[in-house]
CSV table of C-alpha atoms and ligand atoms in Angstrom, one decimal:
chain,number,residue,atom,x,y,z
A,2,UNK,CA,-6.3,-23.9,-1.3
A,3,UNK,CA,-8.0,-25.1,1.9
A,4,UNK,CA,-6.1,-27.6,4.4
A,5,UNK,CA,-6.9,-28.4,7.4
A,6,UNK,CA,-10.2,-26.4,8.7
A,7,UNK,CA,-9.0,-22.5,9.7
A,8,UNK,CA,-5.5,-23.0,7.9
A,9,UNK,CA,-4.8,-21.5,4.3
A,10,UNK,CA,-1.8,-22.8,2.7
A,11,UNK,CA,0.2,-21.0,-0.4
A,12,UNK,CA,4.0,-21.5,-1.9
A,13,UNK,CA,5.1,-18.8,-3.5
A,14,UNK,CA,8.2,-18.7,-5.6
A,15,UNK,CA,9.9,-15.0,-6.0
A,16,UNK,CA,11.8,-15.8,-9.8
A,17,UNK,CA,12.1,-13.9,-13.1
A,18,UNK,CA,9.5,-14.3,-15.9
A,19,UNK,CA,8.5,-12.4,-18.9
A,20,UNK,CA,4.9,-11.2,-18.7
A,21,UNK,CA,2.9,-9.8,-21.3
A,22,UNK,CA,2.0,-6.0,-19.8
A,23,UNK,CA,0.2,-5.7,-23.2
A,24,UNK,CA,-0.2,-8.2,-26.6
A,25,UNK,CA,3.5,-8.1,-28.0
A,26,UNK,CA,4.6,-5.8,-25.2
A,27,UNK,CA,6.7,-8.1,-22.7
A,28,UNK,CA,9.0,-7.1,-19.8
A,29,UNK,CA,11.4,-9.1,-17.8
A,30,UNK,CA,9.4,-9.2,-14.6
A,31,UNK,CA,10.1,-10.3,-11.3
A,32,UNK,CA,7.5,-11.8,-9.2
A,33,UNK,CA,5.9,-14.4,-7.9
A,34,UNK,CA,4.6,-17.8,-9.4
A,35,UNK,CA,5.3,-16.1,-12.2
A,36,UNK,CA,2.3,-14.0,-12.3
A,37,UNK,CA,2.2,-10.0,-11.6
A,38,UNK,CA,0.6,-9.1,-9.5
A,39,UNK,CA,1.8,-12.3,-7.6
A,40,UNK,CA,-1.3,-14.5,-6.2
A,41,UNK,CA,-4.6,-13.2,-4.9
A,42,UNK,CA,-4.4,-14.7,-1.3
A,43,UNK,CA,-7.9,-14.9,0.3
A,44,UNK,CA,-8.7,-16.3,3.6
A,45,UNK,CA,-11.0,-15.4,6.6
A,46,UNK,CA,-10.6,-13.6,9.8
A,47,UNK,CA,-9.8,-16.0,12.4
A,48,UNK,CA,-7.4,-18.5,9.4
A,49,UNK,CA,-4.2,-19.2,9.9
A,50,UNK,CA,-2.3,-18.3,7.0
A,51,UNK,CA,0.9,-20.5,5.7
A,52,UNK,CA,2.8,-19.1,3.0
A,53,UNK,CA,6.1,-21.0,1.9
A,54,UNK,CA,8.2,-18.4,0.0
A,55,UNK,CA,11.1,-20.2,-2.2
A,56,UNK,CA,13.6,-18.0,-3.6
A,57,UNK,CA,14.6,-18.6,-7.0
A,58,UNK,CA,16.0,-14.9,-7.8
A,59,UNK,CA,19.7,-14.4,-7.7
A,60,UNK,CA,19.5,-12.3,-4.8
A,61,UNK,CA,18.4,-12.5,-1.3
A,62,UNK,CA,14.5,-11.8,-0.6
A,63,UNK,CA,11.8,-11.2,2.0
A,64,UNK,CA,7.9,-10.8,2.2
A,65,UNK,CA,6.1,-8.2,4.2
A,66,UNK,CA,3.1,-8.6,4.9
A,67,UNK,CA,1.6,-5.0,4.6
A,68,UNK,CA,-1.0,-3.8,7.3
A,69,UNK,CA,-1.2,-6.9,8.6
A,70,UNK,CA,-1.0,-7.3,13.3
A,71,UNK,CA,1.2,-10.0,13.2
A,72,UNK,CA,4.2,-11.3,15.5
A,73,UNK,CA,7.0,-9.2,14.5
A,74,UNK,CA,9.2,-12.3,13.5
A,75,UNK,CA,6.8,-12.3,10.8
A,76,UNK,CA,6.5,-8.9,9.7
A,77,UNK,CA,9.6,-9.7,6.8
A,78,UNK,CA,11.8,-6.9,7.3
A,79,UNK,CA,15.6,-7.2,7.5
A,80,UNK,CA,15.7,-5.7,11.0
A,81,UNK,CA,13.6,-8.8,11.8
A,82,UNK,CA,14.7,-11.6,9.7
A,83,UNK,CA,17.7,-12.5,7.5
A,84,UNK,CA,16.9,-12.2,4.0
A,85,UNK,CA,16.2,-15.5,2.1
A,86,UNK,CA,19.3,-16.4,0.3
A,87,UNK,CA,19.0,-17.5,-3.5
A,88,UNK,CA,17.5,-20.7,-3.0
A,89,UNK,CA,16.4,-20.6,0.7
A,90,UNK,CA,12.9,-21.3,1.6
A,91,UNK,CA,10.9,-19.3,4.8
A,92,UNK,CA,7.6,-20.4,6.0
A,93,UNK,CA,5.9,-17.4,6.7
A,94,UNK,CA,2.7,-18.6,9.7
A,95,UNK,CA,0.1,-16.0,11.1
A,96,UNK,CA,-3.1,-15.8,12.4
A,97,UNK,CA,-5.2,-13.1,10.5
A,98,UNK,CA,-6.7,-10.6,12.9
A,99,UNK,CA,-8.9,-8.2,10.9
A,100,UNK,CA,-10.8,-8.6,7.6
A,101,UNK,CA,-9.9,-6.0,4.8
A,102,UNK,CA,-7.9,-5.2,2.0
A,103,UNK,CA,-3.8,-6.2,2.6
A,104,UNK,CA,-1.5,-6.7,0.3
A,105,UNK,CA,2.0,-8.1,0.5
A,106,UNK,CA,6.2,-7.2,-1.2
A,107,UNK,CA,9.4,-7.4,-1.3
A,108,UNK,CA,11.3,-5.6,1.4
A,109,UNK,CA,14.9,-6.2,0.1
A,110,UNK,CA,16.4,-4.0,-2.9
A,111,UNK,CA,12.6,-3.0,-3.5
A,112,UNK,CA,13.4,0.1,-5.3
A,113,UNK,CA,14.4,-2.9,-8.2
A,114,UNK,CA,12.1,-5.9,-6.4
A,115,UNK,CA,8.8,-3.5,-6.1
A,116,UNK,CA,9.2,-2.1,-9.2
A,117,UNK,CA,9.8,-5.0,-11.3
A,118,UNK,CA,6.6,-6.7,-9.9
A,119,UNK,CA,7.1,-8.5,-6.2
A,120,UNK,CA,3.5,-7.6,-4.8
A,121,UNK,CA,0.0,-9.4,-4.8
A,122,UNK,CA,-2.9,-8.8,-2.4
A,123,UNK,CA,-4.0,-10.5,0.9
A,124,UNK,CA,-8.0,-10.0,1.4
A,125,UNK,CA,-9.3,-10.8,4.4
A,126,UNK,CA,-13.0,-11.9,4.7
A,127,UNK,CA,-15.6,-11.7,7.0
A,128,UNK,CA,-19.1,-13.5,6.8
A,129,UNK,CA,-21.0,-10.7,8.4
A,130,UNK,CA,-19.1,-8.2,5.6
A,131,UNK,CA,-21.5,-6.2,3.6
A,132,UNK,CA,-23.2,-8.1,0.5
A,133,UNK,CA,-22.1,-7.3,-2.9
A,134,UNK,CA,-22.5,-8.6,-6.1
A,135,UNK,CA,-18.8,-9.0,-6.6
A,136,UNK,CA,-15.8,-8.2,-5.3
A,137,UNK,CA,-12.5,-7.1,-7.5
A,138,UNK,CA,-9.0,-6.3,-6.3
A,139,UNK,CA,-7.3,-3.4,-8.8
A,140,UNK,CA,-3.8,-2.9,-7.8
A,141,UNK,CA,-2.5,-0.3,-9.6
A,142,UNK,CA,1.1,0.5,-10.3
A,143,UNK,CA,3.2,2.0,-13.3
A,144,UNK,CA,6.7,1.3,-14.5
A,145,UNK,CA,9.6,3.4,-16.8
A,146,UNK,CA,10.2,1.4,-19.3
A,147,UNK,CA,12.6,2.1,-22.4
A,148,UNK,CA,11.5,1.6,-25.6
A,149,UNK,CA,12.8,-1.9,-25.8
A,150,UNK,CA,10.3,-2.3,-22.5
A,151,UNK,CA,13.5,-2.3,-20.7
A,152,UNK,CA,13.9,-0.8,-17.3
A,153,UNK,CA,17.2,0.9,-16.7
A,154,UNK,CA,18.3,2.7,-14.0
A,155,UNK,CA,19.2,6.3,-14.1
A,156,UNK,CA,23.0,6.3,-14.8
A,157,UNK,CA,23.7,9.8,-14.4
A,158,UNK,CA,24.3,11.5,-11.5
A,159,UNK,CA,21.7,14.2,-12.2
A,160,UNK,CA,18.9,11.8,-13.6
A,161,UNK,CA,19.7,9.5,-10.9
A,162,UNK,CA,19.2,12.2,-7.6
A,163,UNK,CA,16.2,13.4,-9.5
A,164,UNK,CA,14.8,9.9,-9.4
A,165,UNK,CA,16.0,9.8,-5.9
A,166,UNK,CA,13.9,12.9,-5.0
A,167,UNK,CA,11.3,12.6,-7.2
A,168,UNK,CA,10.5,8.8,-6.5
A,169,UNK,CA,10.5,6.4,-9.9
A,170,UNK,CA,7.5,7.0,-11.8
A,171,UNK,CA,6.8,5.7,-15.5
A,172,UNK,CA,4.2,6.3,-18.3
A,173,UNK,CA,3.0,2.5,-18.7
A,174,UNK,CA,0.2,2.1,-16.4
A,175,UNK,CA,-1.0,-0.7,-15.1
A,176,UNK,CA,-3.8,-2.5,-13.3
A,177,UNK,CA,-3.0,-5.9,-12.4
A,178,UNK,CA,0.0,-5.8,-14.4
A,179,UNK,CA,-2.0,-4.9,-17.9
A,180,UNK,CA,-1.9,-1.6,-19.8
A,181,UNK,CA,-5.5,-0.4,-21.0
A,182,UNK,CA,-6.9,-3.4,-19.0
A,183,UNK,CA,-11.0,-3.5,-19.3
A,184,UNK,CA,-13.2,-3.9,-16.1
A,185,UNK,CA,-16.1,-5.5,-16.3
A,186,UNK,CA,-19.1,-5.3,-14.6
A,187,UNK,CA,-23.1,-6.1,-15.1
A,188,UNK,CA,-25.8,-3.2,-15.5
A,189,UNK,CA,-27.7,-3.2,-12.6
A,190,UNK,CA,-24.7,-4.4,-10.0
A,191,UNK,CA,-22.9,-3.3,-6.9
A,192,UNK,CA,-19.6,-4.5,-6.6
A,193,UNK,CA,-17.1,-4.4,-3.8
A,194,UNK,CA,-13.5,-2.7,-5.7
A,195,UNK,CA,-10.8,-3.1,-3.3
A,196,UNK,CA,-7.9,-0.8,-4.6
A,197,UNK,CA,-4.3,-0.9,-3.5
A,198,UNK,CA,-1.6,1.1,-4.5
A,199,UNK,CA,1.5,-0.7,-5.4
A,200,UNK,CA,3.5,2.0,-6.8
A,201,UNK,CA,7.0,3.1,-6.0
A,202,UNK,CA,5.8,7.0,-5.8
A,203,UNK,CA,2.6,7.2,-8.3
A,204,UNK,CA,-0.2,9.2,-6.7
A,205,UNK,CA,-2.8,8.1,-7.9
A,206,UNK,CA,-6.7,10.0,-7.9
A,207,UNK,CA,-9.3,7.6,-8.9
A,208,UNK,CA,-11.7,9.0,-10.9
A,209,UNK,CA,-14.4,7.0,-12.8
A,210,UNK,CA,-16.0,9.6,-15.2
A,211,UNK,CA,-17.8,11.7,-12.7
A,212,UNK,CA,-19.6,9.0,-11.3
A,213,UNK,CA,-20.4,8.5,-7.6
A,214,UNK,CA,-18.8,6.1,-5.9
A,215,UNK,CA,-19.1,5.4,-2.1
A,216,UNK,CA,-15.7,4.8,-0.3
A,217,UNK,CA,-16.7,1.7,2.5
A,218,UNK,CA,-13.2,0.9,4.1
A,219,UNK,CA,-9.5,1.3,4.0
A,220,UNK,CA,-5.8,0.3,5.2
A,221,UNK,CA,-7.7,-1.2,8.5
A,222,UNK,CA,-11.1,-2.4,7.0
A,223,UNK,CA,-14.3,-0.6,7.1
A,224,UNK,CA,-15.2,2.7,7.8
A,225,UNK,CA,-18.2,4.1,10.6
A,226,UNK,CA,-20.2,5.2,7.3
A,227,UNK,CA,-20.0,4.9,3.4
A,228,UNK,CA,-18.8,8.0,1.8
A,229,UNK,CA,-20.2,9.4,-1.4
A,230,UNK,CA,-17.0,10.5,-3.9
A,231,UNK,CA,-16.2,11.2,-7.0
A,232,UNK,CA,-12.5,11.0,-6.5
A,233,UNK,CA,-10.5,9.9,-3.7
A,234,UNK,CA,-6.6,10.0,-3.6
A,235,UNK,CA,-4.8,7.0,-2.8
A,236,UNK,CA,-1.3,7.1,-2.3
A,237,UNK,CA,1.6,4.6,-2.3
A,238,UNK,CA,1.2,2.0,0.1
A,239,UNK,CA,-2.5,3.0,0.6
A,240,UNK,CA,-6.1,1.0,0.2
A,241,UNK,CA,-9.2,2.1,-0.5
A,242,UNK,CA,-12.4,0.2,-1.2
A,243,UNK,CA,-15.1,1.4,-2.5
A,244,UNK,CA,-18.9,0.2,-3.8
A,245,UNK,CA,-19.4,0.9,-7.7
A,246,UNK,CA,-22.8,1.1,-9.3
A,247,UNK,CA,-25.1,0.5,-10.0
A,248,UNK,CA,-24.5,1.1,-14.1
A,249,UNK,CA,-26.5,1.3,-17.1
A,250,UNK,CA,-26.0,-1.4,-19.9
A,251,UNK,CA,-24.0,-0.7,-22.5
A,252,UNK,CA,-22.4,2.5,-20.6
A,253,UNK,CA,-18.0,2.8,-20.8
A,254,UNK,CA,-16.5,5.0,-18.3
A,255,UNK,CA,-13.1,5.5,-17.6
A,256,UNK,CA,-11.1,5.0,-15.2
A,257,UNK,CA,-8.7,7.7,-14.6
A,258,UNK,CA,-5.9,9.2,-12.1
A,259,UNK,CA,-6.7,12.9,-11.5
A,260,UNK,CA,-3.9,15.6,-11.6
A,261,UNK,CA,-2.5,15.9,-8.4
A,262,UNK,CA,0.8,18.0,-7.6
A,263,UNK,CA,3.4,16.6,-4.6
A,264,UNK,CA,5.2,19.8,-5.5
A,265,UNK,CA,8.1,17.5,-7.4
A,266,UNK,CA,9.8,18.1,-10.7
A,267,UNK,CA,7.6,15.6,-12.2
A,268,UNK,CA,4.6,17.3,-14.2
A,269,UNK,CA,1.4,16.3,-13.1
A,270,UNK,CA,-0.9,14.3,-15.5
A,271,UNK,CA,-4.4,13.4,-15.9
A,272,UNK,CA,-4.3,9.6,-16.9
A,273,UNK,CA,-6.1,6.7,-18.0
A,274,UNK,CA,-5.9,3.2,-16.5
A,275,UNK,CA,-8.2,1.5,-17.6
A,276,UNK,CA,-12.1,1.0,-19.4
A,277,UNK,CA,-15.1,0.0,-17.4
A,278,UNK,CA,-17.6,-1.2,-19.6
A,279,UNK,CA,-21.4,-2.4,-18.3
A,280,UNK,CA,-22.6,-5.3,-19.9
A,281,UNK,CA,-25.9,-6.8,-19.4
A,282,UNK,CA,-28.5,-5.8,-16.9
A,283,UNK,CA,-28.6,-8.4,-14.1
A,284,UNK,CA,-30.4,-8.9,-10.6
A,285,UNK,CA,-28.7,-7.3,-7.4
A,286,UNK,CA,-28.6,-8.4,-4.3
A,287,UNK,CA,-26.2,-6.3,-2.9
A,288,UNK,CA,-26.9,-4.5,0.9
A,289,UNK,CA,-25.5,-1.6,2.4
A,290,UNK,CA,-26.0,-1.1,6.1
A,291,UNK,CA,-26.0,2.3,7.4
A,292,UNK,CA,-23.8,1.5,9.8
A,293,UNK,CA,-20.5,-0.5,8.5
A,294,UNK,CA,-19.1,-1.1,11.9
A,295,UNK,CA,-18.4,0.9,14.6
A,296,UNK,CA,-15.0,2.3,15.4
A,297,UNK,CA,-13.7,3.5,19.3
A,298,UNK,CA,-11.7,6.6,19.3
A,299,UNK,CA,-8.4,6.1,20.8
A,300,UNK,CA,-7.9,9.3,21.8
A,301,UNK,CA,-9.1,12.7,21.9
A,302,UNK,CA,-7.6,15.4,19.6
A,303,UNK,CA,-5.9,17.0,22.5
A,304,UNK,CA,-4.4,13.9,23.9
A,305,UNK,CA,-0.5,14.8,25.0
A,306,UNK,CA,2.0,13.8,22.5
A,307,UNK,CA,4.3,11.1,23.6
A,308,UNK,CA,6.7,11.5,20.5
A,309,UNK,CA,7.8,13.7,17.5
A,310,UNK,CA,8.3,12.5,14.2
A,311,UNK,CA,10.1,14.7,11.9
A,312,UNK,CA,10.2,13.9,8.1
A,313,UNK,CA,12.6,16.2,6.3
A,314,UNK,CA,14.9,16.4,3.8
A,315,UNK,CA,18.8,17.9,4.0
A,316,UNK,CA,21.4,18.5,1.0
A,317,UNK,CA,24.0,15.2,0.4
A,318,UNK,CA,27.2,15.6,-1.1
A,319,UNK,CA,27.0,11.7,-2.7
A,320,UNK,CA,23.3,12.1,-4.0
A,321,UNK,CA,22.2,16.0,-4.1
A,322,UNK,CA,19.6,14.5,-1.6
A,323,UNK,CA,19.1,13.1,2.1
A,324,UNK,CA,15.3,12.1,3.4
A,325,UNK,CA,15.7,11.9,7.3
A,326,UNK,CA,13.8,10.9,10.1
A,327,UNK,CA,14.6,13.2,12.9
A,328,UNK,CA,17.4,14.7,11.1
A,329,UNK,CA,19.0,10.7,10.5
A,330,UNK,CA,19.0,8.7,7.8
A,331,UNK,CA,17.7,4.9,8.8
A,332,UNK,CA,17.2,6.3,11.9
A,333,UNK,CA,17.3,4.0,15.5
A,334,UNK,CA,14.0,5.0,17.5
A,335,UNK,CA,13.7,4.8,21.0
A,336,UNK,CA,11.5,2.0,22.5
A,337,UNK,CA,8.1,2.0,22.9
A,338,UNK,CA,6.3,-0.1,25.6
A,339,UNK,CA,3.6,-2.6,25.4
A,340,UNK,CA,0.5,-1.4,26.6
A,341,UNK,CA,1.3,2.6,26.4
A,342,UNK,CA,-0.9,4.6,24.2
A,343,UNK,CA,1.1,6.1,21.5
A,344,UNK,CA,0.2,9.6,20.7
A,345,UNK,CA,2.4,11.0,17.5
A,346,UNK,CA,3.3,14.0,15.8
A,347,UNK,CA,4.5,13.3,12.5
A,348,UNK,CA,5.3,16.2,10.9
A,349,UNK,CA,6.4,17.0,7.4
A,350,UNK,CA,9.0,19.8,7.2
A,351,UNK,CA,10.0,19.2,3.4
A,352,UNK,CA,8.5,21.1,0.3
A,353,UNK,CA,7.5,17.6,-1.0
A,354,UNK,CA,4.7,14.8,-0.3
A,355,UNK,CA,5.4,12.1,1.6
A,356,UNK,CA,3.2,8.6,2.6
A,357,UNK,CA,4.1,7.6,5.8
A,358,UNK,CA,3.8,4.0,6.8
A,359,UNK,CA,3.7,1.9,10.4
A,360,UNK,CA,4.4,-1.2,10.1
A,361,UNK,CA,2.6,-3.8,12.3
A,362,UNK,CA,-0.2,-1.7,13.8
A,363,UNK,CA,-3.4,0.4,12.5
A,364,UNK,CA,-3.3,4.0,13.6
A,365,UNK,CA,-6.1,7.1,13.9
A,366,UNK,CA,-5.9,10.2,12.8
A,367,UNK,CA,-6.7,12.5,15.5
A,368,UNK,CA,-5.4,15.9,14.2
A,369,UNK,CA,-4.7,17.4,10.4
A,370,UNK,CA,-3.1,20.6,10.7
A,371,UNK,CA,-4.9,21.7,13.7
A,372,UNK,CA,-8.2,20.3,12.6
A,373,UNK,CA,-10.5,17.2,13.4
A,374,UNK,CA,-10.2,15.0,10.7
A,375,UNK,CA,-13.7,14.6,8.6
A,376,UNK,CA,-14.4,10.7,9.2
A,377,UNK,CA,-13.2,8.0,11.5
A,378,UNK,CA,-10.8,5.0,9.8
A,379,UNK,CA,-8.0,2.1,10.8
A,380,UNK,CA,-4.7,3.4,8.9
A,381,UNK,CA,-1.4,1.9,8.7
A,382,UNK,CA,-0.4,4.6,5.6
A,383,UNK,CA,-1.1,8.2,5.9
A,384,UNK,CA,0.0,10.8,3.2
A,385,UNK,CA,1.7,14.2,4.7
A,386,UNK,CA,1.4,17.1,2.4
A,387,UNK,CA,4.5,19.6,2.2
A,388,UNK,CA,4.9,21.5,5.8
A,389,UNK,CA,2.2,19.4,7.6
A,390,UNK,CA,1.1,18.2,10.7
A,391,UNK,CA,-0.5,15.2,11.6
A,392,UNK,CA,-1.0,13.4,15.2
A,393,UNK,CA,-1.6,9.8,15.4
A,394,UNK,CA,-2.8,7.2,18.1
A,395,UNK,CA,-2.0,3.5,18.4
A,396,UNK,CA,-2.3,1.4,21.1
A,397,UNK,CA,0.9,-1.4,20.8
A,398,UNK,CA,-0.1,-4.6,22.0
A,399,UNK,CA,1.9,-7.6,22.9
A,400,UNK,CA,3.9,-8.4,19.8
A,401,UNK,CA,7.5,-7.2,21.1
A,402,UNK,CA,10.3,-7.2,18.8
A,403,UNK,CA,11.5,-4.6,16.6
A,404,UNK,CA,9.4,-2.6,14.1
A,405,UNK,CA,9.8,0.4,11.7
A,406,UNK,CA,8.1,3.2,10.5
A,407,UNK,CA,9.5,4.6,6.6
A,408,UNK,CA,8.1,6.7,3.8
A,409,UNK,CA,6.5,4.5,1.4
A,410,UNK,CA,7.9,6.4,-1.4
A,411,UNK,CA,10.1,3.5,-2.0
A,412,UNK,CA,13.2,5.6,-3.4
A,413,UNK,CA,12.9,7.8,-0.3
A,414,UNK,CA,12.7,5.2,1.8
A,415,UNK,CA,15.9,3.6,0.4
A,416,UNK,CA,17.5,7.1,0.8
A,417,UNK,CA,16.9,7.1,4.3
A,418,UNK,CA,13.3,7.9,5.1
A,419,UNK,CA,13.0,5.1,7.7
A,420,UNK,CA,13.2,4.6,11.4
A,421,UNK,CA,12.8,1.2,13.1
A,422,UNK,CA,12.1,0.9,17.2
A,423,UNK,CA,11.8,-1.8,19.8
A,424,UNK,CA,8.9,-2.9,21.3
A,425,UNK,CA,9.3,-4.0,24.6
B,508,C2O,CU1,4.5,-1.6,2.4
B,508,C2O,CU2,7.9,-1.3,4.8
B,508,C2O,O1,6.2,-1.4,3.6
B,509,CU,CU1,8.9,10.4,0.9
């Protein structure tokens, strides 16, 4: 809903609905305008984007607004803002900096907020974006349901510290909140699939029946250079958006999430999300340029390291479980100043996966385990592999105020998984 020119305006009310995940299969959600996923929001590079959040849950709420550089006041974490009481309104307000695939949720109780539903997307356009014949979001996200559709929390104390380490992961599958959802597309057709991961700890491998797709942009909008895939792993927090087809009519291909292990309890599985199926042929006019855009390195891969970030996990006697940050749980990180490249070593010391996430800024990957990495990107998620080692550059710009860094395995995070710093 357009405003005034260059403004974008939205209300969203956070409440709980029931919502069909599948005909005669309906869960108490909890979301926003009682929809799940929550609103599509679209505006331009350059808009100004108003979003009045109302609470109607019966607890307190917030919205952050993932990947995106704004002011910190705005970045709707509790070490920023106080949560919206039940019945509170916020205005969220923000210029939007870059174009490319965001998305926005809860960041209070989200190990119950997240799960249940409190996300949506947040794409941000560009008129000299590449051309495609159309453009779909696909968040994807599963839930543990009981057989009533119920979710229940693990009582127990072993099933709950497994949950804890393992992350909360279910077998109903969704994409935009439908099981066994179909996909449409024409024979003949690019299109523009902008996929986010809004899972509390699925891992999820996209895999389309073999066929090549080319990977054009993620957390920070577009690559250098398209990347022909078959399967790309996107884990939780991530984006990825890729260009699909051109398909022959009458073709179905699944869409599936590849085995992958992060060496928990849980088995790994080769799913299916969804159907794709190609209907009629139609004219294309969709253009790939060579070059997407170019991206500036930040640093070399043998810049010094200005800080150490250890991920790690130690024994609790509460929970079996603690997932630290430098040995802390919710740890307080020292300050970073404006203006001073950030070069980081985030590290990875446990026998477990873990998606690390910066709020408020992109980063680039300058080192994998001693290596160059294989292609130039904007990240604000990056996933850590058991016993790795990553370094990271980001330049902090003038937005001062207090920020965090956290595992966006949401159950880890919750268990302590999290650091927050001021930026001065
Ligand atoms: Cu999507 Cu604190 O993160
Ligand atoms: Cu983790």
């Amino acid at each position: 809903m357009k405003n005034r020119p260059n403004e974008v305006v939205y209300n969203l009310e956070a409440s709980k609905f029931n919502w069909d995940i599948a005909p005669g299969k309906t869960i108490e959600a909890w979301g926003y305008n009682k929809q799940l996923p929550g609103p599509e929001l679209r505006a331009n590079v350059g808009d100004t984007l108003v979003v009045r959040l109302t609470n109607h849950l019966e607890e307190p709420t917030l919205i952050h607004w993932h990947g995106l550089r704004i002011p910190a006041a705005m970045d709707g974490t509790d070490v920023v803002q106080k949560p919206l009481a039940p019945g509170e309104v916020f205005e969220y307000r923000f210029v939007l900096p870059d174009a490319g695939t965001f998305w926005y949720h809860s960041h209070a109780n989200e190990t119950v907020q997240m799960e249940r539903g409190m996300y949506g997307s947040l794409i941000v356009e560009d008129p000299t974006d590449p051309v495609f014949d159309g453009d779909k979001v696909l968040m994807i996200d599963d839930m543990k349901l009981n057989s009533d559709n119920e979710f229940t929390r693990p009582g127990w104390f072993v099933p709950r510290i497994v949950e804890r380490h393992d992350g909360r992961e279910g077998d109903t599958l969704l994409i935009n909140g439908k099981e066994n959802s179909v996909i449409d597309i024409a024979a003949g057709q690019t299109e523009r699939w902008r996929i986010v991961n809004s899972s509390s700890a699925r891992y999820f491998t996209l895999h389309l029946g073999g066929k090549e797709f080319k990977m054009i942009g993620t957390d920070g909008g577009l690559l250098e250079h398209a990347r022909t895939l078959t399967e790309v792993l996107i884990t939780p927090g991530e984006r990825v958006d890729i260009a699909v087809g051109p398909f022959e009519e009458g073709e179905t291909i699944l869409l599936e999430s590849l085995r992958y292990s992060r060496s928990t309890f849980l088995r790994p599985k080769r799913q299916q999300f969804a159907t794709v199926n190609v209907g009629e042929q139609k004219a294309s006019i969709a253009y790939l340029p060579e070059t997407l855009r170019v991206i500036e390195p930040l640093a070399r891969q043998d810049a010094a390291i200005t800080r150490k970030v250890r991920l790690s996990v130690g024994p609790s006697l509460a929970d079996g479980m603690d997932f630290l940050v430098n040995g802390d749980v919710h740890a307080h990180d020292k300050p970073v100043k404006v203006g001073e490249l950030q070069i980081w070593e985030v590290s990875n010391t446990s026998l477990m996966d873990h998606p690390f996430h910066l709020h408020g800024f992109f980063f680039q990957l300058i080192e994998e385990n001693g290596k160059r990495p294989e292609y130039m990107a904007w990240k604000d998620t990056v996933n850590l592999p058991p016993r790795s080692k990553l370094k990271i550059a980001w330049m902090p710009d003038d937005r001062p105020g207090r920020w965090m860094y956290h595992c966006h395995i949401i159950e880890h995070h919750a268990a302590g998984m999290m650091a927050h710093f001021e930026l001065v």
